[in-house]
Short mmCIF file of C-alpha atoms in Angstrom, two decimals:
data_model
loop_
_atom_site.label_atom_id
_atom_site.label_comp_id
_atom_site.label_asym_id
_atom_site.label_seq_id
_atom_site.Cartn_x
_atom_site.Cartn_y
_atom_site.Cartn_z
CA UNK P 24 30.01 46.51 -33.26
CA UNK P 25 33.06 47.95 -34.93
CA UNK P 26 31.64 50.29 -37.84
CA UNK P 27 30.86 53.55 -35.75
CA UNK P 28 31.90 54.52 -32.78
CA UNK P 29 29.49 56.87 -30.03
CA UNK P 30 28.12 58.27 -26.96
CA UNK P 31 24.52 56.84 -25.75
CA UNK P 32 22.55 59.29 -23.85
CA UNK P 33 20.03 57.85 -21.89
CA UNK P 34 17.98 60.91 -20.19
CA UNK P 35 15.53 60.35 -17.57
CA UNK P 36 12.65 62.98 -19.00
CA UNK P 37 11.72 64.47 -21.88
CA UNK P 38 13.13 67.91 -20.94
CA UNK P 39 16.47 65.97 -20.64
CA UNK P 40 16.13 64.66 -24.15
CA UNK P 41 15.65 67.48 -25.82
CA UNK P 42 18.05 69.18 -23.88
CA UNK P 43 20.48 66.23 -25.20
CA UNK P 44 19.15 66.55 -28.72
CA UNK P 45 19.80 70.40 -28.38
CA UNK P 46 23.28 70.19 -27.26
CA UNK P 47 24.39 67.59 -29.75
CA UNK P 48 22.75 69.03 -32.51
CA UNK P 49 26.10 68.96 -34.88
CA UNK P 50 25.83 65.16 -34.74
CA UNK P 51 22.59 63.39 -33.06
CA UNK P 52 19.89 60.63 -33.62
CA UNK P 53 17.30 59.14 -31.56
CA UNK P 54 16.87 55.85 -30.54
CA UNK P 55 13.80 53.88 -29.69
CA UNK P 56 13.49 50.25 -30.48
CA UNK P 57 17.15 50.45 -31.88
CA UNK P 58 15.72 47.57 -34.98
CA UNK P 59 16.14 49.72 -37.89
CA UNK P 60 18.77 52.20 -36.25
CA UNK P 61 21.62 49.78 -34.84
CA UNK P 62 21.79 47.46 -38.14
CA UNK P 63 22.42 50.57 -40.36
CA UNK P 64 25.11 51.53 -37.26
CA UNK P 65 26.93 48.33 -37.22
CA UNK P 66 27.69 48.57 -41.43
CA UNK P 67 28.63 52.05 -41.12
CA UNK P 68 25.73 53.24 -43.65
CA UNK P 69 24.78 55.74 -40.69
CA UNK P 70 27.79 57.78 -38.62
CA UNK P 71 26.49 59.66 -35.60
CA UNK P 72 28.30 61.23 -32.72
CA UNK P 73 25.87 60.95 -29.80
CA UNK P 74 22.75 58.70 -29.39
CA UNK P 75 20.01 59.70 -27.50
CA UNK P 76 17.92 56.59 -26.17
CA UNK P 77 13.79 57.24 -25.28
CA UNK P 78 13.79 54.05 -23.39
CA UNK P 79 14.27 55.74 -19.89
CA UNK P 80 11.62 58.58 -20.08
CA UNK P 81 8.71 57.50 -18.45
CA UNK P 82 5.12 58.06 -19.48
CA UNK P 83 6.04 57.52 -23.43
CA UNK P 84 5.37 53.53 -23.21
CA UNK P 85 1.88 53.10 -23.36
CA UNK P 86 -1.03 52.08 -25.47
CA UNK P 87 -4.54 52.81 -24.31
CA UNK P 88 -8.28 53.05 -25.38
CA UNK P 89 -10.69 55.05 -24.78
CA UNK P 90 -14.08 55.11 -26.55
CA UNK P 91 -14.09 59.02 -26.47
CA UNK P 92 -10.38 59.87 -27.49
CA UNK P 93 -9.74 56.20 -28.95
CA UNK P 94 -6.02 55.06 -29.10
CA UNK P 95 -2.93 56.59 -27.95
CA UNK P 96 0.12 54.65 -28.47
CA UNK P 97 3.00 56.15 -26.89
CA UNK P 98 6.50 57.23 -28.70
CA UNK P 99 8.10 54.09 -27.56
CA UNK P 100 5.50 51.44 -27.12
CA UNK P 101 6.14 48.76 -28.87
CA UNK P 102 4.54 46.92 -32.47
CA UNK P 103 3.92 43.78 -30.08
CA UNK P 104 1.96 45.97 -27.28
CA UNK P 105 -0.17 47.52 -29.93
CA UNK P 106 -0.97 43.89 -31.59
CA UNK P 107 -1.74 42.74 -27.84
CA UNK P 108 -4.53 45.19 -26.88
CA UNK P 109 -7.88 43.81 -27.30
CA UNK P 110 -9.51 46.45 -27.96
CA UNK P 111 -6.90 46.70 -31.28
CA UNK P 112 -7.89 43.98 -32.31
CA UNK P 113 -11.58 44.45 -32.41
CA UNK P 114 -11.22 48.32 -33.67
CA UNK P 115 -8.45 48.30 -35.29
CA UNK P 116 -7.68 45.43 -36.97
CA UNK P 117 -5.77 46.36 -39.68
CA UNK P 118 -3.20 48.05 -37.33
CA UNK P 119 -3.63 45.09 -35.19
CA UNK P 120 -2.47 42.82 -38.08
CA UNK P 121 0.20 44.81 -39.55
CA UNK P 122 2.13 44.96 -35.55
CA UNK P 123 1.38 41.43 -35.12
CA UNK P 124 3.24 40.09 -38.84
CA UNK P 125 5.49 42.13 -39.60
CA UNK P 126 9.21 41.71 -38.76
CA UNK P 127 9.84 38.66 -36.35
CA UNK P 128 8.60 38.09 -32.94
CA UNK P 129 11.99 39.79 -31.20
CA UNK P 130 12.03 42.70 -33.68
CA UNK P 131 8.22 43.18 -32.62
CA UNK P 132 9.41 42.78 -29.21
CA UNK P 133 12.05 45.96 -29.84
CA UNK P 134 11.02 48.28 -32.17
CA UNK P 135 7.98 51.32 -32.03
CA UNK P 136 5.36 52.28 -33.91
CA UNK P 137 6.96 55.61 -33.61
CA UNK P 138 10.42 54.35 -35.21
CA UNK P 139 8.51 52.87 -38.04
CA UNK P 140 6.63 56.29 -38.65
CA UNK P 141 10.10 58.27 -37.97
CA UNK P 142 12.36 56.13 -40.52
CA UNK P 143 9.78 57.21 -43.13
CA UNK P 144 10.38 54.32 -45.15
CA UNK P 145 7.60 54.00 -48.14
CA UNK P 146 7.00 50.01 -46.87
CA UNK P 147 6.33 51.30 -43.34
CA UNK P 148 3.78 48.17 -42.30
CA UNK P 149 1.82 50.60 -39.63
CA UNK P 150 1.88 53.94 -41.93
CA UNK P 151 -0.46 52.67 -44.63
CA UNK P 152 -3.00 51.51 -41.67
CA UNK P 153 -2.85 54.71 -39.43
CA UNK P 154 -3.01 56.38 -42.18
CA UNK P 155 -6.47 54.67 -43.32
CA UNK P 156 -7.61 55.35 -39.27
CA UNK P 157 -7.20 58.97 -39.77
CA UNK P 158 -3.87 59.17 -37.67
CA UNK P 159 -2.06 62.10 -36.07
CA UNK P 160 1.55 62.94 -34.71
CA UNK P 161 2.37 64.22 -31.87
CA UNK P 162 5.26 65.65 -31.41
CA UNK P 163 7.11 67.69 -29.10
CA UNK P 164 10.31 70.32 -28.75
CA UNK P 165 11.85 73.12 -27.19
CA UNK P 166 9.37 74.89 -28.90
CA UNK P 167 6.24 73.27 -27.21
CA UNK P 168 4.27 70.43 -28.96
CA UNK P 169 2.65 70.01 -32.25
CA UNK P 170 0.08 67.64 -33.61
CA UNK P 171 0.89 66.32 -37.22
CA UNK P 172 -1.43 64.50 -39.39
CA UNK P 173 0.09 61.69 -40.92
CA UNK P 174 -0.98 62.24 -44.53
CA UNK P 175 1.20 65.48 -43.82
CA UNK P 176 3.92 63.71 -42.20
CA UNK P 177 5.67 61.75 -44.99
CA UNK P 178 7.88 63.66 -47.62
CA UNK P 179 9.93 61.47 -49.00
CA UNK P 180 12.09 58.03 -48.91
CA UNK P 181 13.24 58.33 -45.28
CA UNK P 182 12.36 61.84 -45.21
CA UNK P 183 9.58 63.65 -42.74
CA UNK P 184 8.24 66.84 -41.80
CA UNK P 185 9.94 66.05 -38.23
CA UNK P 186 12.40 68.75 -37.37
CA UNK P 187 15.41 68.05 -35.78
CA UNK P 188 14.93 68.18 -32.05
CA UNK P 189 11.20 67.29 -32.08
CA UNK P 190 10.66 64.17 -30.38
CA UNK P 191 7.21 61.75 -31.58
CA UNK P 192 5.66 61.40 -28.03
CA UNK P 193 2.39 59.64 -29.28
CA UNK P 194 0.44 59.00 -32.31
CA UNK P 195 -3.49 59.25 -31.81
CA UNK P 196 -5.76 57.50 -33.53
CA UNK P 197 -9.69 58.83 -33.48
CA UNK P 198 -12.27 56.10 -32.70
CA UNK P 199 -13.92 54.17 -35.37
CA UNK P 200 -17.05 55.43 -37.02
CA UNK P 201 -20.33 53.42 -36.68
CA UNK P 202 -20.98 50.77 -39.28
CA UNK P 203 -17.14 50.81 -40.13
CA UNK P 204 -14.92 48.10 -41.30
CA UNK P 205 -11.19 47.98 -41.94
CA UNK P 206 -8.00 45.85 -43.25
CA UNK P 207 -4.48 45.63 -43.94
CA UNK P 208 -2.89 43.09 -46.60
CA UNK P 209 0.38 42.53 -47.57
CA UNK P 210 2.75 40.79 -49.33
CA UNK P 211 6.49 39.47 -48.82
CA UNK P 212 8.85 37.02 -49.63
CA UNK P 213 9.84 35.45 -46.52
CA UNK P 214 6.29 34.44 -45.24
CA UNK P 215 5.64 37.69 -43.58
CA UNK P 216 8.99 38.40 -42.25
CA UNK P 217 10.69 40.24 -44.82
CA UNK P 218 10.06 43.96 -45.58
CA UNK P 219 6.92 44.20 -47.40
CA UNK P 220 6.85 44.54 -50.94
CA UNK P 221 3.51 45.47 -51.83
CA UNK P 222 0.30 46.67 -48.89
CA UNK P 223 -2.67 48.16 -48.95
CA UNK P 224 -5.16 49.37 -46.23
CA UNK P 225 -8.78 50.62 -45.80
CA UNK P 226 -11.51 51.86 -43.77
CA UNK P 227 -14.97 52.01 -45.03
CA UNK P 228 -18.04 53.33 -42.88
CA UNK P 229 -21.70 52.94 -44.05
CA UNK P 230 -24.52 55.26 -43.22
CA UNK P 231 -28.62 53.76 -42.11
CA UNK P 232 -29.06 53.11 -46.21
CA UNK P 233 -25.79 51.19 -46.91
CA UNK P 234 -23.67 53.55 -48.76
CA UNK P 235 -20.32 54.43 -48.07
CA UNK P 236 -20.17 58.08 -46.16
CA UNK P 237 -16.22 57.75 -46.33
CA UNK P 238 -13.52 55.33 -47.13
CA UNK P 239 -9.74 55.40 -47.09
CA UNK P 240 -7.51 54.08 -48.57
CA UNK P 241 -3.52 53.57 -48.61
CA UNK P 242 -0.79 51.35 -49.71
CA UNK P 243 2.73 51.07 -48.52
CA UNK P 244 5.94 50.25 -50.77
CA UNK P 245 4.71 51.49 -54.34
CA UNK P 246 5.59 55.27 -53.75
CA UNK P 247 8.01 57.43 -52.32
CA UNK P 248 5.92 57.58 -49.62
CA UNK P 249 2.85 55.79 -47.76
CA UNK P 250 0.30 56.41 -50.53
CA UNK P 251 -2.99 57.96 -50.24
CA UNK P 252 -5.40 56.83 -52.84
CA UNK P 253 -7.40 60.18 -53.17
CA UNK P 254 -9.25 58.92 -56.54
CA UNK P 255 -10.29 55.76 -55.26
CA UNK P 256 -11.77 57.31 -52.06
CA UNK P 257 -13.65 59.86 -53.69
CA UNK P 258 -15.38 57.31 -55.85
CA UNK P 259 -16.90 55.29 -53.31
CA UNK P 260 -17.49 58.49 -50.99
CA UNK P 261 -21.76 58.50 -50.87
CA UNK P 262 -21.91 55.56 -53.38
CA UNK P 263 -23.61 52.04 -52.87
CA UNK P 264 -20.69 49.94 -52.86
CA UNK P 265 -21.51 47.63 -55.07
CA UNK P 266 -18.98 44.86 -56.46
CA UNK P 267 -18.48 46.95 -59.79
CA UNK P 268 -17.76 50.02 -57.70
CA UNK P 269 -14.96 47.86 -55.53
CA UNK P 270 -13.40 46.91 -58.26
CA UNK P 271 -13.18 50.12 -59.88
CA UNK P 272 -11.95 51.84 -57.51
CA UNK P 273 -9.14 49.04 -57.11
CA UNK P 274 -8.39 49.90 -60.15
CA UNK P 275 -7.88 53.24 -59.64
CA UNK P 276 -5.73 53.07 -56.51
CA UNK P 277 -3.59 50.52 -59.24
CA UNK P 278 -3.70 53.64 -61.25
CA UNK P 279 -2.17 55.79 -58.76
CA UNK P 280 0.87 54.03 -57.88
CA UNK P 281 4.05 54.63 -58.67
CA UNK P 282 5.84 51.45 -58.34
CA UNK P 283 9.74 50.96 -58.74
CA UNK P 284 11.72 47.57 -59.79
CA UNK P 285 13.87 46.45 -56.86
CA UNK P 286 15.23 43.14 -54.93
CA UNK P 287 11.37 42.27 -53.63
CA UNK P 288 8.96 43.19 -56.61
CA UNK P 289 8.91 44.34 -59.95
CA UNK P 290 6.81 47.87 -60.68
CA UNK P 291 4.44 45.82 -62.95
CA UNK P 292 3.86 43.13 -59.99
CA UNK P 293 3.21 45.85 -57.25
CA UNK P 294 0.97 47.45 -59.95
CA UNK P 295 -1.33 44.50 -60.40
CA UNK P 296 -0.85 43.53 -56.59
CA UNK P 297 -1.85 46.98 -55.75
CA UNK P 298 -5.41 45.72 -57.39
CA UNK P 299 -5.72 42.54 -55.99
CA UNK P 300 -4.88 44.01 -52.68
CA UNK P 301 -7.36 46.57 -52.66
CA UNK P 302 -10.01 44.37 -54.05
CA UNK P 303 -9.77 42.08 -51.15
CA UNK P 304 -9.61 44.69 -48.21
CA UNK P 305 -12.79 46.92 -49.71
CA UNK P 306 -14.54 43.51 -49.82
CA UNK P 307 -13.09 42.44 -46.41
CA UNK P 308 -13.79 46.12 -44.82
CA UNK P 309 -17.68 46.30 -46.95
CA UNK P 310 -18.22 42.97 -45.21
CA UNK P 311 -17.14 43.90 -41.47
CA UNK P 312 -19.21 47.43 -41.75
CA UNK P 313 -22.16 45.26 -42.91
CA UNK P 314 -21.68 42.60 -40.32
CA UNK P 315 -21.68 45.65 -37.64
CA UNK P 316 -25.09 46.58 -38.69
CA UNK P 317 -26.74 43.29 -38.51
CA UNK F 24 34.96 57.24 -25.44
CA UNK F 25 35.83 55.59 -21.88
CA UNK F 26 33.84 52.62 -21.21
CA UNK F 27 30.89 53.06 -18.57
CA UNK F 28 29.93 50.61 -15.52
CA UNK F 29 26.67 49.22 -16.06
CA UNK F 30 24.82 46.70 -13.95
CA UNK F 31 23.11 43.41 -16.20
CA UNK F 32 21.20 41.01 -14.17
CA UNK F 33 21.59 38.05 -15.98
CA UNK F 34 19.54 34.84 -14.90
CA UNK F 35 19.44 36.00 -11.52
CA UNK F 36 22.57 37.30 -11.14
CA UNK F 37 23.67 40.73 -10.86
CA UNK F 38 27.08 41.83 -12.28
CA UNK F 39 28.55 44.88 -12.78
CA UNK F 40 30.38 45.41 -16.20
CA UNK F 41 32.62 47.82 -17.97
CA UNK F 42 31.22 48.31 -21.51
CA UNK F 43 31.23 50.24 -24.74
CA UNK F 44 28.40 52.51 -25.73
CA UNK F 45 28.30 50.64 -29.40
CA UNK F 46 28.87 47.27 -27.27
CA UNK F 47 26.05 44.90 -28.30
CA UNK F 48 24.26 42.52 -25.38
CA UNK F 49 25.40 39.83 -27.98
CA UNK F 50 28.87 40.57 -27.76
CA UNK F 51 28.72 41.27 -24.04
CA UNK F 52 27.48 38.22 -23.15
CA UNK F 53 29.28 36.25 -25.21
CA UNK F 54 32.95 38.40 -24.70
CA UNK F 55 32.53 39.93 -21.32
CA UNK F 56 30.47 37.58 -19.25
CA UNK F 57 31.76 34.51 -21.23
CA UNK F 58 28.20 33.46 -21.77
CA UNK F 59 28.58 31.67 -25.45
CA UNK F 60 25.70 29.63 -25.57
CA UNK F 61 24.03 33.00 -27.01
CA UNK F 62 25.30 32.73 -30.55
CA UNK F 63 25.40 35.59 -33.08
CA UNK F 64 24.79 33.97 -37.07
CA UNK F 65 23.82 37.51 -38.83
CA UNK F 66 24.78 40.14 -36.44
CA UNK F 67 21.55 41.96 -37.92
CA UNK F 68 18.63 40.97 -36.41
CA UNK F 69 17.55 38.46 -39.27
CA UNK F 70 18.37 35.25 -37.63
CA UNK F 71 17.56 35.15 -34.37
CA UNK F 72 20.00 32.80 -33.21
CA UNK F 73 21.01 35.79 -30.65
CA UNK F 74 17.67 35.69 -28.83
CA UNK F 75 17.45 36.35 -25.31
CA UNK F 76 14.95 37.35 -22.56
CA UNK F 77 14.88 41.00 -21.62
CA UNK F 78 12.44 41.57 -19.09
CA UNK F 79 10.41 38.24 -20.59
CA UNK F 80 10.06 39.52 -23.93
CA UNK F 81 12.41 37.93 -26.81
CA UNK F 82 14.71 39.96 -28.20
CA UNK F 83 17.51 39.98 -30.74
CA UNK F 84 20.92 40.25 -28.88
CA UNK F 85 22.71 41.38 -31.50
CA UNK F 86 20.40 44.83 -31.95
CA UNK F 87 20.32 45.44 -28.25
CA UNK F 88 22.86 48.06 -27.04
CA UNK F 89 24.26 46.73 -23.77
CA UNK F 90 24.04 49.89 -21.81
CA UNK F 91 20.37 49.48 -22.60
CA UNK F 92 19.95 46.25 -20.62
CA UNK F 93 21.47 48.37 -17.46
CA UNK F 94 19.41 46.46 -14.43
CA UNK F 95 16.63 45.30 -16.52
CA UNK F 96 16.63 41.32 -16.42
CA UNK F 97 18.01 39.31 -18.83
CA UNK F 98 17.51 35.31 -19.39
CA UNK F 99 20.10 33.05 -21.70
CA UNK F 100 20.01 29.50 -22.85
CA UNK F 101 22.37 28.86 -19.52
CA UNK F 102 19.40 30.03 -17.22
CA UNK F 103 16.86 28.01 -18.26
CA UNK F 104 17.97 24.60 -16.72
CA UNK F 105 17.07 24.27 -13.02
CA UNK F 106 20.32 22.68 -11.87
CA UNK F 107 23.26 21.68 -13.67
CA UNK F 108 22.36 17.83 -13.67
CA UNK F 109 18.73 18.71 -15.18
CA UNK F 110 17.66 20.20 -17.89
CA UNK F 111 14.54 22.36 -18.98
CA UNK F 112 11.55 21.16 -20.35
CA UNK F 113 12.12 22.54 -23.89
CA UNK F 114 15.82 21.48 -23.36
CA UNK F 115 14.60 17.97 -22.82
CA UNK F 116 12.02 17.65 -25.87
CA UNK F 117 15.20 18.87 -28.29
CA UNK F 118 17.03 16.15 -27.29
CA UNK F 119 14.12 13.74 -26.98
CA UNK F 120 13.30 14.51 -30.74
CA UNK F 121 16.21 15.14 -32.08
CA UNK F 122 15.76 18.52 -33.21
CA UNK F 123 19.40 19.31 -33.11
CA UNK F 124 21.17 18.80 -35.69
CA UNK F 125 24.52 21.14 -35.98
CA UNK F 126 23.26 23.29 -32.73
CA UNK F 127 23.88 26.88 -34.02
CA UNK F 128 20.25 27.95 -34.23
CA UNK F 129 19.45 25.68 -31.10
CA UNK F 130 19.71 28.49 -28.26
CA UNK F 131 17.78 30.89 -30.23
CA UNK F 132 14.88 28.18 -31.41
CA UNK F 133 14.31 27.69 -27.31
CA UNK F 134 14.75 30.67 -26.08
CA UNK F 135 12.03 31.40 -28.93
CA UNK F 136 10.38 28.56 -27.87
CA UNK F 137 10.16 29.85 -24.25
CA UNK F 138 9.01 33.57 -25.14
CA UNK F 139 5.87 31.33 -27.00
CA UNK F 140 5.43 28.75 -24.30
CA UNK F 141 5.43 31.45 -21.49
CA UNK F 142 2.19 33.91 -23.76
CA UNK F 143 0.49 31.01 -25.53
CA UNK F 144 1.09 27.47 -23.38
CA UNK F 145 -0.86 25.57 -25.44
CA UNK F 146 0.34 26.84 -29.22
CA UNK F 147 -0.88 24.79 -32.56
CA UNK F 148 1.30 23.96 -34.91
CA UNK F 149 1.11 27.04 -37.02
CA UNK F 150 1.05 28.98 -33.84
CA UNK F 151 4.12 27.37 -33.24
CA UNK F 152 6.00 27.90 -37.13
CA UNK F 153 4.71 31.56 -36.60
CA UNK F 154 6.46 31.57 -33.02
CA UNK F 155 9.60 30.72 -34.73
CA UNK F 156 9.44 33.05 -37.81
CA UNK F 157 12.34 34.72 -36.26
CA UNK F 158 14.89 31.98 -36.49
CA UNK F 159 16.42 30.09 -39.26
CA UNK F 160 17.61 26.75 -39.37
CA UNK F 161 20.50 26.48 -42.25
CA UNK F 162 20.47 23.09 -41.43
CA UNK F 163 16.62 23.46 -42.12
CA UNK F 164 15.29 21.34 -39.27
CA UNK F 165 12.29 22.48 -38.69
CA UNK F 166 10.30 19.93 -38.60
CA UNK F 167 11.67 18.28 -35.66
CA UNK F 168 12.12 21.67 -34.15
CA UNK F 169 8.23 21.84 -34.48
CA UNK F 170 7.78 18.74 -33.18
CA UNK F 171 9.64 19.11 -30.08
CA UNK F 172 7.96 22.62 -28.91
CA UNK F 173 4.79 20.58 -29.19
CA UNK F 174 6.54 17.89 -27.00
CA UNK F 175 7.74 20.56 -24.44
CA UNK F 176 4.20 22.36 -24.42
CA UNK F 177 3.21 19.02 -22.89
CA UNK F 178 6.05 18.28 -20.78
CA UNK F 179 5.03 21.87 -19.22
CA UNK F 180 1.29 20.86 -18.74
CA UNK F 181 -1.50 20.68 -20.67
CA UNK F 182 -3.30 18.87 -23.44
CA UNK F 183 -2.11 19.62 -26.94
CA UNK F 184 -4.07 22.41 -28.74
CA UNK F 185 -6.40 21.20 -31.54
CA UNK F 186 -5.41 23.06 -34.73
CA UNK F 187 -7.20 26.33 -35.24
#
């Protein structure tokens, strides 16, 4: 690696790091999983004087369940820990499915769901899903902690409300509601290995009659940031989800985007995508919520 | 910055090693420990013909700070075979189907191949394409690459997986 030259910190607690991250302020980054961080080191697009690695603090690498909390995954568990957990799989499977395709196996292997939140980029493959499960940051500095919802954590291409020296020590996820159903879909150009171009998530819970007492919805890589698709949920909120009703609101989340041209889409493709997407995972969420109640 | 002792343990072995901060475990390996069977195509992650074992789990090389490996254990191509007049079971079904063809992408494809083989011992087919979504082939042999991680799931006990 010849592009940037540093020091690598690798402290032992989390009073350590921030002590490191409060030293070095002038010049400092953190590393997790190192994916995103070391490629962008190694071409000189990022010069930093001091690394500080989370790899070495204990207590920050784990994923659990529990039915009353639901799931914690720690600031530097990894996207292939999270896709491993059963009870991911069964609760949250749109989560489950974005840490078990996107990337490649090693980068899955490597990087955090924590990284992928902190880089902040708008095709972030686990923002648009935590963001549908209703999400929250923690995070934690000299200060003492604080707990960030994720719709208020993005604010902009690579940008969050994260202050320098906070560190993201977990990200909590409440429990799914009764009679709920949820998906992730996306699409790239290498199979599934290249950075997405166009995904959309949602979570739909049904009450004793069949209607829809909430659903979210949220797509990644048509917006500056993970998108919330405030329209579209408010139309189905209390409705009878009927296939009209799906479909309109599809529409509507197509509606919301604000889709660039670049190397992997054109707006007008991530547009209509945005549609098809959210067609398929409000009839693939309606379906699992209905197949709960039978 | 001075260069810092660090300790890799690498297929068994323990070694102490004076290395960079910004040194990669690709370029260690390969430059310090003279262990070139690891090969580095992109030098960005994208290829995965850098793949090793840290601590079981695949990994790209070539994204892995060295000083970041410090005494957790690390597996190359040159630990998989048992002795140096055998050769591993995955080792054995490349050659056995010819799934070599100029060898660059070879030491990633089975150390890929072992990361799959050790979770899932009896993969399908597309279990085994999505195992190896991590490596290209510019010679684009895949299909014999395929074909021989099916061969070596057997060689490694089993019956074949019916296809999902």
């Amino acid at each position: 690696m010849a592009a940037s030259h540093f020091a690598l910190h690798q402290p032992q607690s989390l009073d350590q790091a921030l002590d490191l991250l409060e030293m070095h302020r002038a010049s400092v980054r953190l590393l997790a999983g190192g994916t995103d961080l070391v490629p962008r080191l190694k071409v000189g697009a990022l010069k930093v004087q001091n690394l500080v690695s989370l790899q070495r603090v204990p207590g920050l690498g784990a994923v659990a369940f529990d039915p009353a909390q639901g799931l914690v995954i720690g600031g530097t568990a990894r996207l292939s820990q999270v896709a491993a957990l059963p009870q991911v799989k069964s609760l949250y499977p749109g989560l489950a499915h974005a840490c078990s395709v996107m990337a490649t196996t090693q980068i899955r292997n490597m990087g955090t769901v924590a990284g992928n939140l902190a880089n902040a980029a708008p095709s972030a493959d686990t923002a648009a899903p935590l963001l549908v499960y209703g999400a929250r940051v923690t995070a934690f500095s000299k200060a003492g902690e604080r707990v960030i919802p994720l719709d208020q954590f993005f604010s902009g291409p690579g940008l969050s409300v994260l202050e320098p020296g906070e560190i993201i020590t977990a990200i909590t996820v409440p429990p799914p509601a009764p009679k709920s159903g949820s998906a992730y879909q996306r699409l790239s150009a290498r199979s599934k290995v290249d950075i997405c171009a166009v995904g959309v998530a949602a979570n739909l819970s049904l009450d004793g009659q069949g209607r829809v007492v909430t659903c979210h919805l949220a797509c990644a890589s048509v917006a500056p940031t993970p998108l919330r698709c405030l329209q579209a949920e408010e139309m189905l909120s209390g409705q009878a989800p009927s296939q009209a009703l799906l479909e309109r609101a599809a529409q509507s989340a197509a509606a919301a985007a604000k889709p660039i041209d670049d190397m992997r889409a054109s707006a007008a493709y991530r547009r209509q995508m945005v549609e098809v997407l959210s067609r398929r995972v409000l009839v693939a969420c309606l379906a699992m919520a209905q197949g709960g109640a039978a | 910055m001075a260069k810092q002792i660090i300790e890799l343990i690498v297929n068994g072995v323990s070694q102490e090693v004076a290395v960079h901060p910004w040194q990669t475990l690709a370029e260690v390996l390969r430059e310090e420990l003279n262990l070139t069977g690891t090969k580095v195509g992109c030098d960005q992650g994208d290829c995965g013909a850098c793949t090793v074992l840290l601590e079981g789990r695949s990994v790209s090389s070539c994204l892995t700070l060295a000083m970041e490996a410090h005494q957790r254990p690390i597996t190359t191509i040159e630990g998989l075979a048992p002795s140096l007049s055998e050769l591993h079971p995955i080792q054995e079904a490349f050659v056995q189907t010819q799934a070599v063809q100029c060898g660059f992408c070879s030491a990633g494809m089975i150390m890929s191949a072992k990361h799959l083989l050790d979770h899932n011992p009896h993969p399908s087919e597309a279990e085994i394409r999505q195992g190896l979504s991590g490596n290209l082939c510019r010679c684009t042999g895949y299909t014999k690459v395929v074909e021989a991680i099916g061969v070596a799931a057997d060689k490694l006990g089993g019956a074949p997986a019916k296809e999902a």
